[in-house]
GROMACS .gro file of C-alpha atoms in nm:
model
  282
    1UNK     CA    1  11.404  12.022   9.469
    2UNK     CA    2  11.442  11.892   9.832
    3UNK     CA    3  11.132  12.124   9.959
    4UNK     CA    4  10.955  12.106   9.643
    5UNK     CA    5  10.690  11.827   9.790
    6UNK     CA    6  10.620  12.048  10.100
    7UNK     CA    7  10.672  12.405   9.931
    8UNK     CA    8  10.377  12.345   9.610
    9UNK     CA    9  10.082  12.183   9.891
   10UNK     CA   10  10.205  12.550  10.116
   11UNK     CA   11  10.171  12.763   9.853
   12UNK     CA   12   9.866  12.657   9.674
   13UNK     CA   13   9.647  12.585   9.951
   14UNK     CA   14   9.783  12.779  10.238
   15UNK     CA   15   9.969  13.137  10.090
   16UNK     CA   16   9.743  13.149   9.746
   17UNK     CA   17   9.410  13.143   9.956
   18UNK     CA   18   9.534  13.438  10.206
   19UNK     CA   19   9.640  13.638   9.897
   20UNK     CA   20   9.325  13.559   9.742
   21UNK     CA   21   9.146  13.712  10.006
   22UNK     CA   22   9.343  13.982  10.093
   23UNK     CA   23   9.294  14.070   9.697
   24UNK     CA   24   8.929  14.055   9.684
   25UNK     CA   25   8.905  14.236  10.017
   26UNK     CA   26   9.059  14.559   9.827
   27UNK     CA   27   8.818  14.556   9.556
   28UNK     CA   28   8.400  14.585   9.515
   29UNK     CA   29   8.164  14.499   9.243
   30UNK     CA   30   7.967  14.818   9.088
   31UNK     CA   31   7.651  14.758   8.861
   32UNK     CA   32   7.568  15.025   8.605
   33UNK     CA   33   7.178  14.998   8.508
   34UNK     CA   34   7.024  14.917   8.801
   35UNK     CA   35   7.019  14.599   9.017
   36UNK     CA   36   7.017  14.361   8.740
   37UNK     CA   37   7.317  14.567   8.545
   38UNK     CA   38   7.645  14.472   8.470
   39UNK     CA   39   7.879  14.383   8.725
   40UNK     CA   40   8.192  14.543   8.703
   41UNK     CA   41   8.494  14.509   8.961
   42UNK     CA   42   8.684  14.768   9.066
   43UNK     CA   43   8.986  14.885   9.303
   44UNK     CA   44   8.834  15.003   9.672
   45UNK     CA   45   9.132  15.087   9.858
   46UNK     CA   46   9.060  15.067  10.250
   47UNK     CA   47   8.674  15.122  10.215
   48UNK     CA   48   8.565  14.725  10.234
   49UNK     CA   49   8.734  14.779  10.564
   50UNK     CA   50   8.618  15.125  10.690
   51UNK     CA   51   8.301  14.926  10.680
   52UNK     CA   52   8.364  14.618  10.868
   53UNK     CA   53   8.463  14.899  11.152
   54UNK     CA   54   8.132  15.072  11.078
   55UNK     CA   55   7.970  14.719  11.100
   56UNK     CA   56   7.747  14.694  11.475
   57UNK     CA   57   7.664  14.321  11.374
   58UNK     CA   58   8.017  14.248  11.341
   59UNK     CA   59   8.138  14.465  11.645
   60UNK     CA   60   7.869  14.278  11.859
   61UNK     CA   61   7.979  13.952  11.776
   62UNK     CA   62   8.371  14.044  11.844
   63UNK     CA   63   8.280  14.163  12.163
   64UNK     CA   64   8.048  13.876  12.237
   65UNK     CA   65   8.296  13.580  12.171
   66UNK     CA   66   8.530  13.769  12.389
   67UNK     CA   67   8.293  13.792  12.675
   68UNK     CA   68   8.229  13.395  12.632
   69UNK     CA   69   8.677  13.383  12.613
   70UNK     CA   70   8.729  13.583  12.889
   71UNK     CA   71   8.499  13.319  13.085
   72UNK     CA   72   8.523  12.941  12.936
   73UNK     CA   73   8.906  12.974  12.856
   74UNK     CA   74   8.997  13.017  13.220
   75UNK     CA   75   8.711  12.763  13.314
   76UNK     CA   76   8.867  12.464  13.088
   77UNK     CA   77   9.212  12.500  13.124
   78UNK     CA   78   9.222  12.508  13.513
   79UNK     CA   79   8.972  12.173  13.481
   80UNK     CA   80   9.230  12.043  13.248
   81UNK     CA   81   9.511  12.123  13.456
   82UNK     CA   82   9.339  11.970  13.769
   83UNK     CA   83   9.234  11.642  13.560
   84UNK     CA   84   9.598  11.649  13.433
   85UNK     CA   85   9.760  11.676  13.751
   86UNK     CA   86   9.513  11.400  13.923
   87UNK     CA   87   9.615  11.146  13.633
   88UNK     CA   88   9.979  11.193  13.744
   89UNK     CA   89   9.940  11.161  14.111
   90UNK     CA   90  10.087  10.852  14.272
   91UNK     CA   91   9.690  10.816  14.385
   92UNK     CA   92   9.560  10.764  14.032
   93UNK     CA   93   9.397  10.422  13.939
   94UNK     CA   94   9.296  10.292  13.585
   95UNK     CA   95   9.505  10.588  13.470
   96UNK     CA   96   9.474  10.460  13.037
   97UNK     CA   97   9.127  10.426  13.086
   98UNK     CA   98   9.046  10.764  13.258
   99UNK     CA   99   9.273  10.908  13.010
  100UNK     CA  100   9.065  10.764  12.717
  101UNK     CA  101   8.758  10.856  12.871
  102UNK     CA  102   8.841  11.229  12.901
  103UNK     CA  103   8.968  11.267  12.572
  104UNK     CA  104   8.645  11.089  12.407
  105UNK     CA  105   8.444  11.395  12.331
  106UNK     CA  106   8.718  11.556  12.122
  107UNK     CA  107   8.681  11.251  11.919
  108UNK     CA  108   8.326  11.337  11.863
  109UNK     CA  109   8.292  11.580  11.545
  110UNK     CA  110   8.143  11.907  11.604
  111UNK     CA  111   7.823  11.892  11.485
  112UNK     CA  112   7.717  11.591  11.662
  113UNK     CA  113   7.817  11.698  11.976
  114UNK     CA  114   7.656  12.013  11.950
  115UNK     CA  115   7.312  11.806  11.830
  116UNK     CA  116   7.349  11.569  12.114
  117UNK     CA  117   7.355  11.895  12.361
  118UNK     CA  118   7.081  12.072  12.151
  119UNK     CA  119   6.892  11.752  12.279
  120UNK     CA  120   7.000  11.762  12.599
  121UNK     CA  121   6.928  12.173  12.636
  122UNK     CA  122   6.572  12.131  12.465
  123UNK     CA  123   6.259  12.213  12.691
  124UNK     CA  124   6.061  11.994  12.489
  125UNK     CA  125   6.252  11.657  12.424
  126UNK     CA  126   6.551  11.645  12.727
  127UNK     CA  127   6.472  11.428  12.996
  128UNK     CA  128   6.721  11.607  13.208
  129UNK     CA  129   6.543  11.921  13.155
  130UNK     CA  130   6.182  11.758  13.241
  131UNK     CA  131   6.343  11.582  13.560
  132UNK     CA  132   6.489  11.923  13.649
  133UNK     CA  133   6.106  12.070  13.621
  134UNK     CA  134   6.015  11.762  13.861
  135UNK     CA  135   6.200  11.886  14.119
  136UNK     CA  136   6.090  12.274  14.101
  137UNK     CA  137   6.389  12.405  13.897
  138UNK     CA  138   6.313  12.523  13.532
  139UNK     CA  139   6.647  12.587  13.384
  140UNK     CA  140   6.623  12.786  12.994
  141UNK     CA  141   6.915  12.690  12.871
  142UNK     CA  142   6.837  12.819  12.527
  143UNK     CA  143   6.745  13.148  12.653
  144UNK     CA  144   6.878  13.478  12.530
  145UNK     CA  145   7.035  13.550  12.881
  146UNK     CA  146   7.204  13.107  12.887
  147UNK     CA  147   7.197  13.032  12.563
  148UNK     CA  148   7.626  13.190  12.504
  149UNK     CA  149   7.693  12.953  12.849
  150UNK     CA  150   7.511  12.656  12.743
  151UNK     CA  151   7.737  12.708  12.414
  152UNK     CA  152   8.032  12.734  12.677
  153UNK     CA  153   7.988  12.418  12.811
  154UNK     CA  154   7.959  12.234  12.521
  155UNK     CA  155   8.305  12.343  12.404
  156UNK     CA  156   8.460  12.347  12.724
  157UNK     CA  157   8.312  11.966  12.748
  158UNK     CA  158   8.434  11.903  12.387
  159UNK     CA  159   8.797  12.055  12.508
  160UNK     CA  160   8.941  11.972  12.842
  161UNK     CA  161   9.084  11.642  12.765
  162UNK     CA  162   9.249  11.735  12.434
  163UNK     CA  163   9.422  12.026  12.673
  164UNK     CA  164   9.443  11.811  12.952
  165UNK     CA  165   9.627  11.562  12.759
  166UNK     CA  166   9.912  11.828  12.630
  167UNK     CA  167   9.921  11.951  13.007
  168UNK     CA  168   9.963  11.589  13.090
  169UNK     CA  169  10.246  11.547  12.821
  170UNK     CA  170  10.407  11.766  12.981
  171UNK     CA  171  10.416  11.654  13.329
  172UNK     CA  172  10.517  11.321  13.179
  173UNK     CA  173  10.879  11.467  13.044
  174UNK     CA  174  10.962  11.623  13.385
  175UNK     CA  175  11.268  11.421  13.509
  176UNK     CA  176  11.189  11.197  13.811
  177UNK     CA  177  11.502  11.336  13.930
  178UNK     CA  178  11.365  11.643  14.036
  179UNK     CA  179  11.050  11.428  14.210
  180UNK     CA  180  11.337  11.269  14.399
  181UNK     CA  181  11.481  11.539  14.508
  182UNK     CA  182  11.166  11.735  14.684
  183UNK     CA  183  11.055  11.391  14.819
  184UNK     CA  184  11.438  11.407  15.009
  185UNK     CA  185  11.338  11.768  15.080
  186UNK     CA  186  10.993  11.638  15.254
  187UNK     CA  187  10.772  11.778  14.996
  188UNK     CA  188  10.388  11.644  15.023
  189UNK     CA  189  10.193  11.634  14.703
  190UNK     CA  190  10.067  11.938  14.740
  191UNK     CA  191  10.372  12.052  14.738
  192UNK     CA  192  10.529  11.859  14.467
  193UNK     CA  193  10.192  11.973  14.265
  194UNK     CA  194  10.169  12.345  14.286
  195UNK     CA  195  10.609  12.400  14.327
  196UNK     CA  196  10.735  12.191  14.076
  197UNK     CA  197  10.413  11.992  13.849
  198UNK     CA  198  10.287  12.352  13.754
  199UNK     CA  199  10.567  12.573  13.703
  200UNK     CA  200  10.739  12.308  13.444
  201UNK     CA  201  10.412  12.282  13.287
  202UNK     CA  202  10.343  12.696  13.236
  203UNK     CA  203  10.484  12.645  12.844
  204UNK     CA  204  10.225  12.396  12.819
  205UNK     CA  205   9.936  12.554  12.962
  206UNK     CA  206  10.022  12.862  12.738
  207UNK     CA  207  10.042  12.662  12.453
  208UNK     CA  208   9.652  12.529  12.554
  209UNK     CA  209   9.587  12.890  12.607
  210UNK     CA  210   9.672  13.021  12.268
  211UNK     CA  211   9.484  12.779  12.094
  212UNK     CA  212   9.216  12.832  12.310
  213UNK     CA  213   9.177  13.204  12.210
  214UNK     CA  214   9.208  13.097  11.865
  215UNK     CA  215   8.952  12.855  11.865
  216UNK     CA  216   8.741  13.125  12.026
  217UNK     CA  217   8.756  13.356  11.769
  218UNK     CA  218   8.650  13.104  11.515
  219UNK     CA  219   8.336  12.967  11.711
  220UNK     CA  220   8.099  12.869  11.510
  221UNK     CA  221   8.001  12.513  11.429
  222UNK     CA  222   7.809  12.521  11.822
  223UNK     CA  223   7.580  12.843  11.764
  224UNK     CA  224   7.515  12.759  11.397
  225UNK     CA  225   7.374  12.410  11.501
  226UNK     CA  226   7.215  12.554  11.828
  227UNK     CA  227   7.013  12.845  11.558
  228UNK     CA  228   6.839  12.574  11.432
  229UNK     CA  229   6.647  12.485  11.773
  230UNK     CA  230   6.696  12.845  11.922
  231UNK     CA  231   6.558  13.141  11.785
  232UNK     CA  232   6.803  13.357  12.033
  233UNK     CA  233   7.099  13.269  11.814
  234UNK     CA  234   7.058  13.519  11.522
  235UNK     CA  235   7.234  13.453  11.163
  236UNK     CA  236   7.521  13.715  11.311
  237UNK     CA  237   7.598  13.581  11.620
  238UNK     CA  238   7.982  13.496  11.641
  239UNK     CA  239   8.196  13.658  11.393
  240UNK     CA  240   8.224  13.399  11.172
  241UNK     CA  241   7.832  13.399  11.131
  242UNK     CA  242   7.898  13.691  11.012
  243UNK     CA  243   8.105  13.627  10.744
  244UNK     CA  244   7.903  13.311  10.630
  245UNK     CA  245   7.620  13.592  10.617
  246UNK     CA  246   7.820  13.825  10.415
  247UNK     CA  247   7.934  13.543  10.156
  248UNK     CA  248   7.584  13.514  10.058
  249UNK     CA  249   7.567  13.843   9.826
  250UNK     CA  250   7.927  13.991   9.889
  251UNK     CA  251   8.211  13.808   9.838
  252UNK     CA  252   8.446  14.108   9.878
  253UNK     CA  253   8.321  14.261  10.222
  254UNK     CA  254   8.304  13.898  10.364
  255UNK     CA  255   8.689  13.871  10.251
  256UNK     CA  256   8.749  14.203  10.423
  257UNK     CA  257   8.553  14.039  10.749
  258UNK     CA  258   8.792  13.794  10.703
  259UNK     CA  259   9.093  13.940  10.666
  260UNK     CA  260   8.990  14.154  10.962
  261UNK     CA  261   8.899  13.870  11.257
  262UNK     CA  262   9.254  13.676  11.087
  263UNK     CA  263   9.443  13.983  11.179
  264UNK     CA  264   9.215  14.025  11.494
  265UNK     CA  265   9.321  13.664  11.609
  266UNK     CA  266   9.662  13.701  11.524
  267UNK     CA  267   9.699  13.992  11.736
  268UNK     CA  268   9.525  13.876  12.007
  269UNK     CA  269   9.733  13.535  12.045
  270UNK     CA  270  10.039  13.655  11.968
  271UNK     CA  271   9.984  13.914  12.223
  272UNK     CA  272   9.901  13.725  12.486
  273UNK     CA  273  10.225  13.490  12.394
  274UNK     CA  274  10.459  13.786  12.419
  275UNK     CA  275  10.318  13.887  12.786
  276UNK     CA  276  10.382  13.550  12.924
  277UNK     CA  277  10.716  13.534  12.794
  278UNK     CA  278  10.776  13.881  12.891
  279UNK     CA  279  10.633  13.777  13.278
  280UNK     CA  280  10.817  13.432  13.236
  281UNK     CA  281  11.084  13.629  13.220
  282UNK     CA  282  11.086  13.901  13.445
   0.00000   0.00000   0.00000
């Protein structure tokens, strides 16, 4: 009775969906009489996901988002890690403010952040663009070969404070004890910074990190507002494109997409948790 207020909102919105999908992604729908015929379901085994592996849309998207992980994930967190560890210098001013100021855009839903850079990035209507012309540059940020980087720095923009925050949470619980102590021991700051600041803070940082590469498997709310003003951002262009283009006319394949990039992600996070705890350790 004690769990019952936390154990019905788990299992009816959290393990019914998964087994939902994970049902529908082992079955099809057949028609007998042509395209207009009756729809009947039936069981289809593995072959839902035979085809996902068979699928070069959904292949190319996997690989792109990883290209784009391999790249901004690095790029944020160090910028987070650098903003974090400037806030808790004995230098910092204005520290609250700062602090609200980097963590603003996080604030600001997805969709109108990504509108306000589709602005920004547009050849037609961004004054930063035109003023870039001015002075002889002429910069395409929707292009095919800028358009996954311009989506880059709208997340990594979006990001850094929410990470530099937990990064900064973290430097806040270290005991001034220990600050003491290298001080005695005639430690500068860059010292104190890269032998004591960063090493406490590794947990943290790897905590950014895994929701990092989770959040990068799940792009999507950037490119599907930047296919509106860009026709180099097709319909399939991050996995979960995909599977909004699949739910359209097959709910079972996009449920085996699905199941697919959740065990995908999975995988990939819990991996890279294991390797730094394995190195942590060593």
């Amino acid at each position: 009775m004690f769990l019952l207020p936390f154990l019905i909102p788990f299992v009816l919105f959290y393990v019914l969906p998964i087994v939902y999908a994970l049902w529908r992604s082992l079955h099809k729908i057949t028609r007998t009489g042509g395209l207009f015929g009756a729809a009947h379901e039936q069981f289809a085994g593995l072959s839902q996901f035979r085809a996902v592996f068979h699928d070069a849309d959904f292949r190319s998207s996997v690989v792109r988002v990883l290209v784009f992980g391999a790249v901004q994930i690095p790029v944020m967190l160090v910028t987070a890690l650098v903003l974090a560890l400037l806030l808790d210098s004995t230098l910092a001013r204005f520290r609250r403010t700062f602090r609200i100021a980097f963590f603003l855009p996080y604030a600001i839903p997805g969709v109108i952040a990504a509108l306000i850079w589709g602005f920004i990035y547009s050849p037609n209507l961004s004054p930063i663009v035109s003023a870039l012309n001015k002075m002889g540059f002429h910069p395409q940020f929707l292009s095919s070969q800028l358009v996954l980087w311009s989506i880059a720095n709208v997340v990594t923009w979006t990001y850094t404070g929410y990470n530099m925050l937990i990064i900064y949470s973290a430097l806040q619980a270290i005991p001034q004890e220990i600050y003491e102590a290298a001080k005695l021991d005639g430690a500068g700051n860059w010292a104190t910074a890269t032998r004591i600041k960063i090493p406490n803070v590794l947990p943290a940082i790897v905590l950014t990190a895994v929701f990092s590469i989770i959040g990068t498997l799940q792009l999507f709310t950037e490119p599907i507002v930047f296919s509106k003003i860009a026709t180099t951002i097709t319909s399939t262009y991050t996995p979960n494109m995909v599977v909004l283009n699949a739910s359209q006319n097959n709910y079972d394949y996009a449920a085996a997409l699905s199941v697919t990039l959740a065990i995908a992600t999975f995988v990939l996070s819990f991996g890279f948790l294991k390797l730094t705890q394995r190195r942590a350790g060593s």
